[in-house]
Coordinates of C-alpha atoms in Angstrom, one line a residue:
X299 CA 101.9 43.9 80.8
X300 CA 100.8 44.1 84.4
X301 CA 102.1 46.9 86.7
X302 CA 105.3 45.7 88.4
X303 CA 104.2 47.4 91.6
X304 CA 100.6 46.4 92.2
X305 CA 100.4 43.5 89.8
X306 CA 96.7 44.3 89.3
X307 CA 96.3 46.9 86.6
X308 CA 97.8 47.2 83.1
X309 CA 100.9 49.3 82.9
X310 CA 100.7 52.6 80.9
X311 CA 102.0 52.5 77.3
X312 CA 105.9 52.3 77.2
X313 CA 105.9 52.1 81.0
X314 CA 106.2 49.6 83.8
X315 CA 103.6 51.0 86.2
X316 CA 99.9 51.6 86.0
X317 CA 98.5 55.1 86.1
X318 CA 97.6 55.1 89.9
X319 CA 101.0 53.7 90.8
X320 CA 102.8 56.1 88.5
X321 CA 101.1 59.0 90.2
X322 CA 102.3 57.7 93.6
X323 CA 105.9 57.5 92.5
X324 CA 108.3 60.1 93.9
X325 CA 109.6 62.9 91.7
X326 CA 113.4 63.3 91.8
X327 CA 114.2 67.0 92.4
X328 CA 117.4 68.9 93.2
X329 CA 116.3 68.7 96.9
X330 CA 115.6 65.0 96.9
X331 CA 112.6 62.8 96.1
X332 CA 109.2 64.5 96.5
X333 CA 105.8 62.9 96.9
X334 CA 102.6 64.6 96.1
X335 CA 100.3 64.5 99.2
X336 CA 97.0 66.2 99.6
X337 CA 97.2 69.5 101.6
X338 CA 93.4 69.8 101.9
X339 CA 92.9 68.4 105.4
X340 CA 95.9 70.2 106.9
X341 CA 94.9 73.4 105.1
X342 CA 91.4 73.3 106.6
X343 CA 92.7 72.5 110.0
X344 CA 95.2 75.4 109.8
X345 CA 92.5 77.8 108.7
X346 CA 90.2 76.8 111.6
X347 CA 93.0 77.3 114.1
X348 CA 93.9 80.6 112.6
X349 CA 90.2 81.5 113.0
X350 CA 90.6 80.7 116.7
X351 CA 93.6 83.0 116.8
X352 CA 91.5 85.8 115.3
X353 CA 88.8 85.1 118.0
X354 CA 91.4 85.2 120.8
X355 CA 92.8 88.5 119.4
X356 CA 89.3 90.1 119.2
X357 CA 88.7 89.0 122.8
X358 CA 92.0 90.6 123.8
X359 CA 91.0 93.8 121.9
X360 CA 87.8 93.9 123.9
X361 CA 89.7 93.6 127.2
X362 CA 92.2 96.3 125.9
X363 CA 89.3 98.7 125.3
X364 CA 87.9 98.1 128.8
X365 CA 91.4 98.4 130.3
X366 CA 92.0 101.6 128.5
X367 CA 88.8 103.0 130.0
X368 CA 89.8 102.0 133.5
X369 CA 93.2 103.5 133.2
X370 CA 91.8 106.6 131.6
X371 CA 89.5 107.1 134.7
X372 CA 92.4 106.5 137.1
X373 CA 94.6 108.9 135.1
X374 CA 91.9 111.6 135.6
X375 CA 91.8 111.0 139.3
X376 CA 89.0 108.4 139.5
X377 CA 88.9 105.3 141.7
X378 CA 87.5 102.1 140.3
X379 CA 89.1 99.2 142.2
X380 CA 86.4 96.6 141.6
X381 CA 86.1 97.3 137.9
X382 CA 89.9 97.4 137.6
X383 CA 90.3 93.9 139.2
X384 CA 87.6 92.5 136.8
X385 CA 89.2 94.1 133.7
X386 CA 92.6 92.8 134.8
X387 CA 91.3 89.3 135.0
X388 CA 89.9 89.7 131.4
X389 CA 93.3 91.0 130.3
X390 CA 95.1 88.0 131.7
X391 CA 92.6 85.6 130.2
X392 CA 93.0 87.2 126.8
X393 CA 96.7 86.8 126.9
X394 CA 96.4 83.1 127.8
X395 CA 94.0 82.5 125.0
X396 CA 96.3 84.3 122.5
X397 CA 99.3 82.3 123.6
X398 CA 97.7 78.9 123.4
X399 CA 95.8 79.6 120.1
X400 CA 98.9 80.9 118.5
X401 CA 101.0 77.9 119.6
X402 CA 98.4 75.4 118.2
X403 CA 97.9 77.3 115.0
X404 CA 101.7 77.7 114.6
X405 CA 102.4 74.0 114.9
X406 CA 99.8 72.9 112.4
X407 CA 100.7 75.8 110.0
X408 CA 104.4 74.6 109.9
X409 CA 103.3 71.0 109.1
X410 CA 101.0 72.4 106.3
X411 CA 103.7 74.8 105.1
X412 CA 106.3 71.9 104.8
X413 CA 103.8 69.8 102.9
X414 CA 102.9 72.4 100.3
X415 CA 106.6 73.1 99.9
X416 CA 107.3 69.5 99.1
X417 CA 104.3 69.3 96.8
X418 CA 105.5 72.3 94.9
X419 CA 108.7 70.4 94.1
X420 CA 106.6 67.9 92.3
X421 CA 105.0 70.6 90.3
X422 CA 108.2 72.5 89.6
X423 CA 111.3 70.5 90.6
X424 CA 113.8 73.3 89.8
X425 CA 111.7 76.2 90.8
X426 CA 112.9 76.6 94.4
X427 CA 115.8 78.7 95.8
X428 CA 115.8 77.3 99.3
X429 CA 116.0 73.7 100.5
X430 CA 112.8 72.2 101.9
X431 CA 114.1 72.1 105.5
X432 CA 114.0 75.9 105.5
X433 CA 110.2 75.7 105.3
X434 CA 110.3 74.9 109.0
X435 CA 113.7 76.0 110.1
X436 CA 113.5 79.4 108.4
X437 CA 110.9 80.6 110.9
X438 CA 113.3 80.1 113.9
X439 CA 116.7 81.4 112.7
X440 CA 117.1 85.0 113.7
X441 CA 117.4 87.6 110.9
X442 CA 116.8 85.1 108.0
X443 CA 113.3 84.6 109.4
X444 CA 112.5 88.1 108.2
X445 CA 112.6 86.9 104.5
X446 CA 113.3 83.2 104.1
X447 CA 109.6 82.1 104.8
X448 CA 108.3 84.7 102.3
X449 CA 110.8 83.5 99.7
X450 CA 109.7 79.9 100.2
X451 CA 106.0 80.9 100.1
X452 CA 106.5 82.8 96.8
X453 CA 108.3 79.9 95.2
X454 CA 105.6 77.5 96.4
X455 CA 102.9 79.9 95.2
X456 CA 104.4 80.2 91.7
X457 CA 105.0 76.4 91.4
X458 CA 101.4 75.7 92.4
X459 CA 99.7 78.1 90.0
X460 CA 98.5 77.4 86.5
X461 CA 101.1 77.4 83.7
X462 CA 99.0 79.8 81.6
X463 CA 97.7 82.1 84.4
X464 CA 100.3 82.8 87.0
X465 CA 98.7 84.5 90.1
X466 CA 100.0 87.8 91.4
X467 CA 101.8 87.9 94.7
X468 CA 99.6 90.6 96.4
X469 CA 98.1 88.2 98.9
X470 CA 101.4 86.8 100.0
X471 CA 103.0 90.2 100.3
X472 CA 100.1 91.6 102.3
X473 CA 100.1 88.7 104.7
X474 CA 103.9 88.9 105.1
X475 CA 103.9 92.6 105.7
X476 CA 101.3 92.3 108.5
X477 CA 103.2 89.4 110.0
X478 CA 106.4 91.5 110.1
X479 CA 104.5 94.4 111.8
X480 CA 103.2 91.9 114.3
X481 CA 106.6 90.4 114.8
X482 CA 108.2 93.8 115.5
X483 CA 105.5 96.0 117.0
X484 CA 103.9 93.3 119.2
X485 CA 106.9 92.8 121.5
X486 CA 107.5 96.6 121.6
X487 CA 103.9 97.3 122.7
X488 CA 103.9 94.7 125.5
X489 CA 107.4 95.8 126.6
X490 CA 106.0 99.4 126.9
X491 CA 103.2 98.0 129.1
X492 CA 105.5 96.1 131.3
X493 CA 107.7 99.2 131.8
X494 CA 104.9 101.7 132.4
X495 CA 104.5 102.9 136.0
X496 CA 102.2 105.8 136.1
X497 CA 98.5 105.8 135.1
X498 CA 99.0 107.9 132.0
X499 CA 101.9 105.7 130.9
X500 CA 99.9 102.6 131.4
X501 CA 97.0 104.1 129.5
X502 CA 99.3 104.9 126.6
X503 CA 100.8 101.4 126.7
X504 CA 97.4 99.8 126.6
X505 CA 96.5 101.8 123.5
X506 CA 99.7 100.4 121.9
X507 CA 98.8 96.9 122.9
X508 CA 95.3 97.4 121.4
X509 CA 96.9 98.3 118.0
X510 CA 99.2 95.3 118.2
X511 CA 96.2 93.0 118.8
X512 CA 94.3 94.5 115.9
X513 CA 97.2 94.0 113.6
X514 CA 97.7 90.4 114.8
X515 CA 94.1 89.7 114.1
X516 CA 94.4 91.1 110.6
X517 CA 97.5 89.1 110.0
X518 CA 95.8 85.9 111.1
X519 CA 92.9 86.6 108.7
X520 CA 95.2 87.1 105.8
X521 CA 97.2 84.0 106.8
X522 CA 94.0 81.9 106.7
X523 CA 93.1 83.3 103.3
X524 CA 96.7 82.5 102.1
X525 CA 96.4 79.0 103.4
X526 CA 93.1 78.3 101.9
X527 CA 94.0 79.8 98.5
X528 CA 97.3 78.0 98.2
X529 CA 95.7 74.7 99.3
X530 CA 93.0 75.1 96.6
X531 CA 95.7 75.9 94.0
X532 CA 97.6 72.8 94.8
X533 CA 94.4 70.6 94.9
X534 CA 93.3 71.9 91.5
X535 CA 96.7 71.5 89.9
X536 CA 97.0 68.0 91.2
X537 CA 93.6 67.0 90.0
X538 CA 94.2 68.5 86.5
X539 CA 97.1 66.3 85.8
X540 CA 100.5 67.2 84.3
X541 CA 100.6 70.4 82.3
X542 CA 102.9 71.9 79.8
X543 CA 104.8 75.1 80.8
X544 CA 104.5 78.0 78.4
X545 CA 107.2 78.4 75.9
X546 CA 109.8 81.1 76.6
X547 CA 109.7 84.1 74.4
X548 CA 112.5 84.1 71.7
X549 CA 115.5 86.3 72.4
X550 CA 115.5 89.6 70.5
X551 CA 118.7 90.7 68.9

């Protein structure tokens, strides 16, 4: 018989839809219907924007180094007004670049993160402890944003891996650890800079900001690797077709 949806191809045996239409049908999960959609384009865009974040962070690191040199000279009694003004303009430019690049990358990352979360429901409908809305909302709710996104990332990671070769969580854990350090230490470092008054205090605060920018760059690199790896995992699993989960080991005793 013809597919009842497209009326063009033959339906699969004992079914009412052809193979292409069957693949396009939603999967009913405990969290609602889920459609499998390619994450490749979004994943690549997210990785590119995270690369821009890394570039902005490295630019900021360069301005931090120059700023530290200026304030070190001032703390030792030197006077470098022209150089100080030039370095200050670089400092401001670095902050602007960081803010805009992080905003752009964050928006696209959230769209990608929600998509791979929904895709993961198609692969493993019952393998998720948080509702899909938390894939976006979990980043903005105080306190829970310290672990909800990681929990969702791990569930998505596990659902997207091969049945027979589950991947370890090292990459996810490393990325999340650096993200938490950035989340906590970054505001602390910039607050110290805002409160510094004397040249030695400003010099010390600039050093703290330098460390924060380096950690942020490292976190963005790992985030890009995480995005590309998970995107590839889902693409491979979707192209390989339905699989059979491994049988559970029999209970002993």
